[in-house]
Coordinates of C-alpha atoms in Angstrom, one line a residue:
X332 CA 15.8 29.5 -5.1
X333 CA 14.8 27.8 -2.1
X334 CA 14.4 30.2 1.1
X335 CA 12.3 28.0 3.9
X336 CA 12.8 24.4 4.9
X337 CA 9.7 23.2 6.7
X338 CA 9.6 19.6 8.8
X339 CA 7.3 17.5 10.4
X340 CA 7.3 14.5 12.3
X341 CA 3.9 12.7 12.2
X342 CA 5.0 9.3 13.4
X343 CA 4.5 10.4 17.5
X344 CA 0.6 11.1 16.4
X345 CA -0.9 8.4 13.8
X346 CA 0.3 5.5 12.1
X347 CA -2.7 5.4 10.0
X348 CA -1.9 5.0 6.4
X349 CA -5.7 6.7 5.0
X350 CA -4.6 9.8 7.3
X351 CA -0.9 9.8 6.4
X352 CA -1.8 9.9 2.9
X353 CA -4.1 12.9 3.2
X354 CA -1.4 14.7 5.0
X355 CA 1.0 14.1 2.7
X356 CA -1.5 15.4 -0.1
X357 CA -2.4 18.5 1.9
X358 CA 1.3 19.8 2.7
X359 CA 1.9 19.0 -1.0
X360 CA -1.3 21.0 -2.2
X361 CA -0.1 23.7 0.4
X362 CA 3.7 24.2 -0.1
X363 CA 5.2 28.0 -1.3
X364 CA 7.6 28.7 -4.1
X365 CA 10.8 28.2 -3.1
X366 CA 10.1 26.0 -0.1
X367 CA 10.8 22.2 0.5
X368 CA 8.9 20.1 3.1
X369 CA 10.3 17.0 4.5
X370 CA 8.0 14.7 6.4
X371 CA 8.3 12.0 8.3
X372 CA 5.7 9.3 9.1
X373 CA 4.7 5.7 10.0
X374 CA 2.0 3.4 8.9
X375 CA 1.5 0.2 11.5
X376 CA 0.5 -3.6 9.6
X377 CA 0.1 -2.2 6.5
X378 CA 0.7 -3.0 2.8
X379 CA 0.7 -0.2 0.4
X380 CA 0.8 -0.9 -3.0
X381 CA 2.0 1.7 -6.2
X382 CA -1.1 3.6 -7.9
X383 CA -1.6 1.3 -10.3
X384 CA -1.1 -2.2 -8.8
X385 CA -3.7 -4.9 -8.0
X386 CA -3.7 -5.6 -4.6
X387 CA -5.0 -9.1 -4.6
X388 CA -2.1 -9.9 -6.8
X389 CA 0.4 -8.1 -4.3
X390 CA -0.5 -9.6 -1.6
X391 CA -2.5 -12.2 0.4
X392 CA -5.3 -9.4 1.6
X393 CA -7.3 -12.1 2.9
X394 CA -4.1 -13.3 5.6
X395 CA -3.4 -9.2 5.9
X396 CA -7.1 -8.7 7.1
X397 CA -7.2 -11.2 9.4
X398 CA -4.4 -10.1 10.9
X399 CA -5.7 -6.9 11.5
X400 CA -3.7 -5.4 8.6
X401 CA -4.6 -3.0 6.3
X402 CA -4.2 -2.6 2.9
X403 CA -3.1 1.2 1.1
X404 CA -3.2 2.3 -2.2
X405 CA -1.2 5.4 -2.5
X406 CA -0.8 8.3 -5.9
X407 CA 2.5 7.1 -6.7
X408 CA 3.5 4.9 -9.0
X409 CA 5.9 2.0 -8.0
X410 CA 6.3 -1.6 -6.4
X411 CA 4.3 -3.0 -2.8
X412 CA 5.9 -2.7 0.1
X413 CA 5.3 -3.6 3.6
X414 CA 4.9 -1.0 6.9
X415 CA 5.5 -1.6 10.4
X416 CA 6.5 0.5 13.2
X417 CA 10.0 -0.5 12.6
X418 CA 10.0 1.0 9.2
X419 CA 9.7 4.9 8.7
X420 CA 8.5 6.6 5.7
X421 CA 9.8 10.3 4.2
X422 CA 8.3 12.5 1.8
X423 CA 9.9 15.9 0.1
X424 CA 7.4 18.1 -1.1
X425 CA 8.1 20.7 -3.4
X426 CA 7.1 22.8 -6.5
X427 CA 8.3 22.1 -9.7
X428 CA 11.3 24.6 -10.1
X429 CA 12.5 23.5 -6.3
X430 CA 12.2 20.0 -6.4
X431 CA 15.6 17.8 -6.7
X432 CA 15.3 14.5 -6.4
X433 CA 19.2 13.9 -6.5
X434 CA 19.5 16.5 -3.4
X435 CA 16.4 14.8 -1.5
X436 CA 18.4 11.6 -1.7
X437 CA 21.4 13.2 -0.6
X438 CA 19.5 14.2 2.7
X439 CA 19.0 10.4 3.1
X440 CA 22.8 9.7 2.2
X441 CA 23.7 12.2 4.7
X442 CA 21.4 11.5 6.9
X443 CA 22.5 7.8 7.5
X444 CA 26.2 8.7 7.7
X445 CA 26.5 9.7 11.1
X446 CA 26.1 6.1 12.3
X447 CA 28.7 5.3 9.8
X448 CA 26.4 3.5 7.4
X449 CA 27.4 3.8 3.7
X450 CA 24.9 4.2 1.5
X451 CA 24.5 4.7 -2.4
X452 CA 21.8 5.8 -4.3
X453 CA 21.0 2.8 -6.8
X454 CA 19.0 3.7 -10.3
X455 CA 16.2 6.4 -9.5
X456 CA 14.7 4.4 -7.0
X457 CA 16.6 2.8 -4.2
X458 CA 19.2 3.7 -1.6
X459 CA 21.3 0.6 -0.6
X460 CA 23.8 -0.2 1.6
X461 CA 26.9 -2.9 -0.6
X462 CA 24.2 -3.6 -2.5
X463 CA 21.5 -4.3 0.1
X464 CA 18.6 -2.1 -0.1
X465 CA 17.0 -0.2 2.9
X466 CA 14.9 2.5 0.9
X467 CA 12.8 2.2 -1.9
X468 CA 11.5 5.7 -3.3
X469 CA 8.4 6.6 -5.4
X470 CA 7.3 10.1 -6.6
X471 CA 4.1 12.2 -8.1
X472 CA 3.5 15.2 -10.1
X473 CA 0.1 17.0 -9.8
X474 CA 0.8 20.2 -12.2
X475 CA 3.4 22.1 -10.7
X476 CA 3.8 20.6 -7.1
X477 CA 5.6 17.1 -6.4
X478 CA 6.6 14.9 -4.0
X479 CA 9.0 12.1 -4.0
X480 CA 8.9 9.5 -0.7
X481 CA 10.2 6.4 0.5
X482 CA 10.4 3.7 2.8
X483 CA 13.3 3.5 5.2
X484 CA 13.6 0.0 7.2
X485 CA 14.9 0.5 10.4
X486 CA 14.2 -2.6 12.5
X487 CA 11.3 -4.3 10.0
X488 CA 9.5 -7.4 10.8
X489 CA 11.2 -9.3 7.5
X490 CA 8.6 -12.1 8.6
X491 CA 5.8 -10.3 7.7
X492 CA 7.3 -8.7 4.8
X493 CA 7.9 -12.2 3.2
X494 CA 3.8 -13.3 4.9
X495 CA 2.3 -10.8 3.0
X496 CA 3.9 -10.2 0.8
X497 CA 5.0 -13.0 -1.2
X498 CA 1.8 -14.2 -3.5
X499 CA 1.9 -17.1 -5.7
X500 CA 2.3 -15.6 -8.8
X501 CA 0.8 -18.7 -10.7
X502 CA -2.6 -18.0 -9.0
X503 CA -3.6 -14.7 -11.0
X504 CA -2.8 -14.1 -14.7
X505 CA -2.2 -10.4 -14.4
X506 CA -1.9 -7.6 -16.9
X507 CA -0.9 -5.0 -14.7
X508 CA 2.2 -4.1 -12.9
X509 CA 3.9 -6.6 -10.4
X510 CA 6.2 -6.0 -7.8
X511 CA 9.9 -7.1 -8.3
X512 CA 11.5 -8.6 -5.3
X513 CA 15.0 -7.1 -4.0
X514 CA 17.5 -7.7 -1.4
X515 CA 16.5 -5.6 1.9
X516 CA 18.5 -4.9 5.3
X517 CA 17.9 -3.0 8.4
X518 CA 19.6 -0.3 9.4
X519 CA 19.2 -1.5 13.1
X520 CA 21.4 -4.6 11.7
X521 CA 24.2 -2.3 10.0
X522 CA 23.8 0.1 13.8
X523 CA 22.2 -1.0 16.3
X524 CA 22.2 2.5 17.5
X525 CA 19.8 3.6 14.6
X526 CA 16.1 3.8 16.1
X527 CA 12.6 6.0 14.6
X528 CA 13.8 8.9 17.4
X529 CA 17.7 8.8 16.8
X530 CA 17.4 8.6 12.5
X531 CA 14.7 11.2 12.8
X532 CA 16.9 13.9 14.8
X533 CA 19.9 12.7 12.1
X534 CA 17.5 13.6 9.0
X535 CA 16.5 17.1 10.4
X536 CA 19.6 17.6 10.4
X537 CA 21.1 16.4 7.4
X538 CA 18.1 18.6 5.6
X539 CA 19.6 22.0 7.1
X540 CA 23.2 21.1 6.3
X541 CA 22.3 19.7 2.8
X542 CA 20.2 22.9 1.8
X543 CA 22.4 25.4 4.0
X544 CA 19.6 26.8 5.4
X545 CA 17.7 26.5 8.8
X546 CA 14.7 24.4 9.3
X547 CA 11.6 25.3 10.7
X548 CA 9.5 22.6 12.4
X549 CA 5.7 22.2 12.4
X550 CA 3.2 19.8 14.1
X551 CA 0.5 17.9 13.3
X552 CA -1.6 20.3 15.1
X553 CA -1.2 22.7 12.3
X554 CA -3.7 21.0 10.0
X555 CA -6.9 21.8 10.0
X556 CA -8.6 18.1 10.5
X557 CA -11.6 19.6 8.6
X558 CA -9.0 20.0 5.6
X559 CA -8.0 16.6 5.7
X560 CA -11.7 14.6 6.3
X561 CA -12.8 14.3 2.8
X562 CA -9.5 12.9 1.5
X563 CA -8.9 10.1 4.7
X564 CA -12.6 8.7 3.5
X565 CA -11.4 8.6 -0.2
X566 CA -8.1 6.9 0.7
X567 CA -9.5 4.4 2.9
X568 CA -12.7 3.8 0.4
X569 CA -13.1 0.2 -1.7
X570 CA -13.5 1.6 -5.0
X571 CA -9.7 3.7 -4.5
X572 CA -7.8 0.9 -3.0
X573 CA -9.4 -2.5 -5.0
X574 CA -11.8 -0.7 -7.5
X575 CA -8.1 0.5 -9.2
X576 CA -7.1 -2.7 -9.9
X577 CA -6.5 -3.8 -13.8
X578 CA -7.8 -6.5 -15.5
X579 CA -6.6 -10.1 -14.1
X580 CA -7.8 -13.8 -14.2
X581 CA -7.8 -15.6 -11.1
X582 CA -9.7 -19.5 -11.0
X583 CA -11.1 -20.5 -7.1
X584 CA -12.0 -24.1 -7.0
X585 CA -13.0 -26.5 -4.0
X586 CA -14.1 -30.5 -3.8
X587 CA -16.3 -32.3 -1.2
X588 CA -17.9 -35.7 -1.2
X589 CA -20.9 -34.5 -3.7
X590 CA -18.3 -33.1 -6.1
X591 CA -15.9 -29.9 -7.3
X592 CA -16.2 -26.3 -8.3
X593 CA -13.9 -24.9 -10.4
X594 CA -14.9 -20.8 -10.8
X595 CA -12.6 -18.4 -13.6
X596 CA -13.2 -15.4 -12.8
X597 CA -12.5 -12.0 -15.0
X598 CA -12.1 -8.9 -12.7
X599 CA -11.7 -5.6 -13.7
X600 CA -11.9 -2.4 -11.4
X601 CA -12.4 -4.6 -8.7
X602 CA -15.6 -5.2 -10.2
X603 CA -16.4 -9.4 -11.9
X604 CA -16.9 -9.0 -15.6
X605 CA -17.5 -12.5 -16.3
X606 CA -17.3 -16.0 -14.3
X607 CA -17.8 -19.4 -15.6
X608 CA -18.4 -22.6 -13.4
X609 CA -16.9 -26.3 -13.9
X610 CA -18.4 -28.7 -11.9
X611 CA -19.5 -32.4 -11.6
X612 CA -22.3 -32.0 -9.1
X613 CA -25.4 -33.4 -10.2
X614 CA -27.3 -30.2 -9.1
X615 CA -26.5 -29.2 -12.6
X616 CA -29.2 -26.0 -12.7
X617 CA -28.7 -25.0 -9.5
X618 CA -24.8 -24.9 -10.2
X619 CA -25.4 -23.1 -13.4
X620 CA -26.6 -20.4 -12.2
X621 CA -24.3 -19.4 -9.6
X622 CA -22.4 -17.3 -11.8
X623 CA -25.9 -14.7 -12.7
X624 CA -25.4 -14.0 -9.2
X625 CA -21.7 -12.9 -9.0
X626 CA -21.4 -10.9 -12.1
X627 CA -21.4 -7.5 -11.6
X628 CA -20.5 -8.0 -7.4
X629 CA -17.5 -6.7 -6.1
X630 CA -14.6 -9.3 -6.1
X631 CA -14.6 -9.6 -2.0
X632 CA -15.4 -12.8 -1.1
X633 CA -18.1 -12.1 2.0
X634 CA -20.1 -10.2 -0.8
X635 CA -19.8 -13.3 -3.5
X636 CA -20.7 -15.9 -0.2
X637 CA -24.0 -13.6 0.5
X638 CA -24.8 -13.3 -3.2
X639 CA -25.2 -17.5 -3.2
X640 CA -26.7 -17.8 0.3
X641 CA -29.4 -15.4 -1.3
X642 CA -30.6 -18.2 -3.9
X643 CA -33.0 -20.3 -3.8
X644 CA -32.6 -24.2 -3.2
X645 CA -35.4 -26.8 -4.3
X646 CA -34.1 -29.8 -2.5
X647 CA -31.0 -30.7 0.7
X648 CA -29.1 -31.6 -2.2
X649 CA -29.0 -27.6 -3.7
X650 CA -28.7 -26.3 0.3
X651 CA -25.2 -28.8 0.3
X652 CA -24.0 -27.1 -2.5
X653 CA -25.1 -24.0 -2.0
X654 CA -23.3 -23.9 1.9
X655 CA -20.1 -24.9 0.2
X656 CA -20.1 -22.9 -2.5
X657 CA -20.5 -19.9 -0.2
X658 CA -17.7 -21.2 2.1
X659 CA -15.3 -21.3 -1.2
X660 CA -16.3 -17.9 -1.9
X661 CA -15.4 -16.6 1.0
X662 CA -11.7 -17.2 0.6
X663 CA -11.7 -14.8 -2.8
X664 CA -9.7 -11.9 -2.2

């Protein structure tokens, strides 16, 4: 039986997706029988991807980066998706016997109504509005204690979802899980009266009236930073957010006056497996034994550039190749 609603609104403090992801972890590792947490929270320029997706297939990380994006790999399973400050995320944290997924929607359903938006809840993963989706929900079981969240798109940058979002498929074959694109609205567009501060006050309390019980809100302030440190380091790391990445084939190849490269390379674990060259330059050995030099490396291209720059070149001939190869590199990822 559920007895305490807790709530927390995180978006007013960070929009860091490394730290909302360890506070998310925490209040699920930390919530009582027969309580429910619902938090809300923001992530700014980022792309998070489902637990096991490949990033570099997901999305152009390269363009993201530059950008100053970030890329997010969170537990869940599930499909990329894009965050701004115009879109706000929800999680329900619960233990096994007290979580509902069909009532944690209905606190979304509810929670939209009051600016006379319609919503349905569409197979086990979206909420929609005639048909046009403005939530997407994921959801992860550690033992007994779960959590189901979401996206909700409030006044989204669609731009940037389509920028980033939006890979050439026919660049990568892939043998993990891709993203399948769907139809998305705002809820800014359906209200223009629906904002982060107004939808946030609406879901507090649609959470009371959906639970019949009062809610009791806590702050950020709560958390012990020391209890979050560890895990904000291990969601921001390499090795979580590329090194997950399954097996995929991606070729990179370039042409100048002296000739082309054509590299294939096999990635796994964000790790290169194996890479073969194909080239018509005439620095035959030098070009033959690029590839020694990448296996093993970390598929990021300013490591791959600095792994060539370290060779050594016996003529101008191998440097020319050797600057251009490096610059190709580069653009991996």
């Amino acid at each position: 039986m559920i007895r305490k609603l807790t709530f927390l609104k995180n978006w007013q403090d960070t929009q860091n997706p490394f730290r909302n992801f360890a506070v998310e972890e925490y209040l699920m590792n930390h919530v009582e029988k027969g309580e429910v947490i619902l938090f809300l929270w923001q992530n700014r320029h980022t792309v998070v991807i489902g637990r096991n997706q490949n990033g570099w297939h997901e999305c152009n990380v390269k363009k993201l980066e530059e950008d100053g994006g970030i890329l997010a790999r969170r537990l869940s399973g599930g499909g990329a998706v894009y965050h701004d400050t115009g879109n706000m995320n929800f999680s329900f944290l619960a233990q096994k016997g007290d979580y509902d997924v069909a009532k944690q929607l209905s606190v979304i359903v509810e929670g939209v109504r009051p600016f006379g938006i319609q919503a349905e809840k569409s197979g086990r993963n979206d909420i929609k509005n005639e048909g046009r989706k403005f939530s997407g929900n994921a959801f992860y079981r550690h033992g007994s204690l779960c959590y189901h969240h979401g996206t909700l798109l409030i006044a989204e940058d669609m731009k940037n979802m389509v920028k980033y979002l939006n890979v050439d498929g026919s660049k990568m074959n892939y043998k993990g899980v891709k993203s399948v694109p769907s139809k998305v609205v705002n809820l800014s567009d359906l209200n223009p009266s629906v904002t982060v501060e107004s939808l946030t006050a609406s879901l507090k309390e649609s959470f009371g009236k959906v639970y019949g019980l009062p809610v009791h809100e806590i702050h950020s302030r709560d958390i012990p930073e020391e209890a979050l440190t560890d895990r904000i380091r291990f969601f921001s790391s390499w090795e979580w957010r590329f090194g997950g990445a399954h097996e995929f084939d991606v070729p990179l190849e370039g042409r100048w006056d002296w000739g082309f490269l054509k590299f294939s390379f096999s990635v796994d674990h964000g790790l290169i497996e194996d890479v073969s060259v194909d080239s018509d330059g005439l620095e035959a050995d030098f070009i033959a034994a690029i590839p020694g030099v990448l296996k093993g490396k970390r598929y990021e291209g300013k490591e791959l550039a600095r792994a060539v720059l370290s060779m050594e070149t016996g003529s101008m001939e191998e440097k020319e190749v050797q600057k251009d190869a490096a610059s190709l590199l580069e653009t991996a990822g």
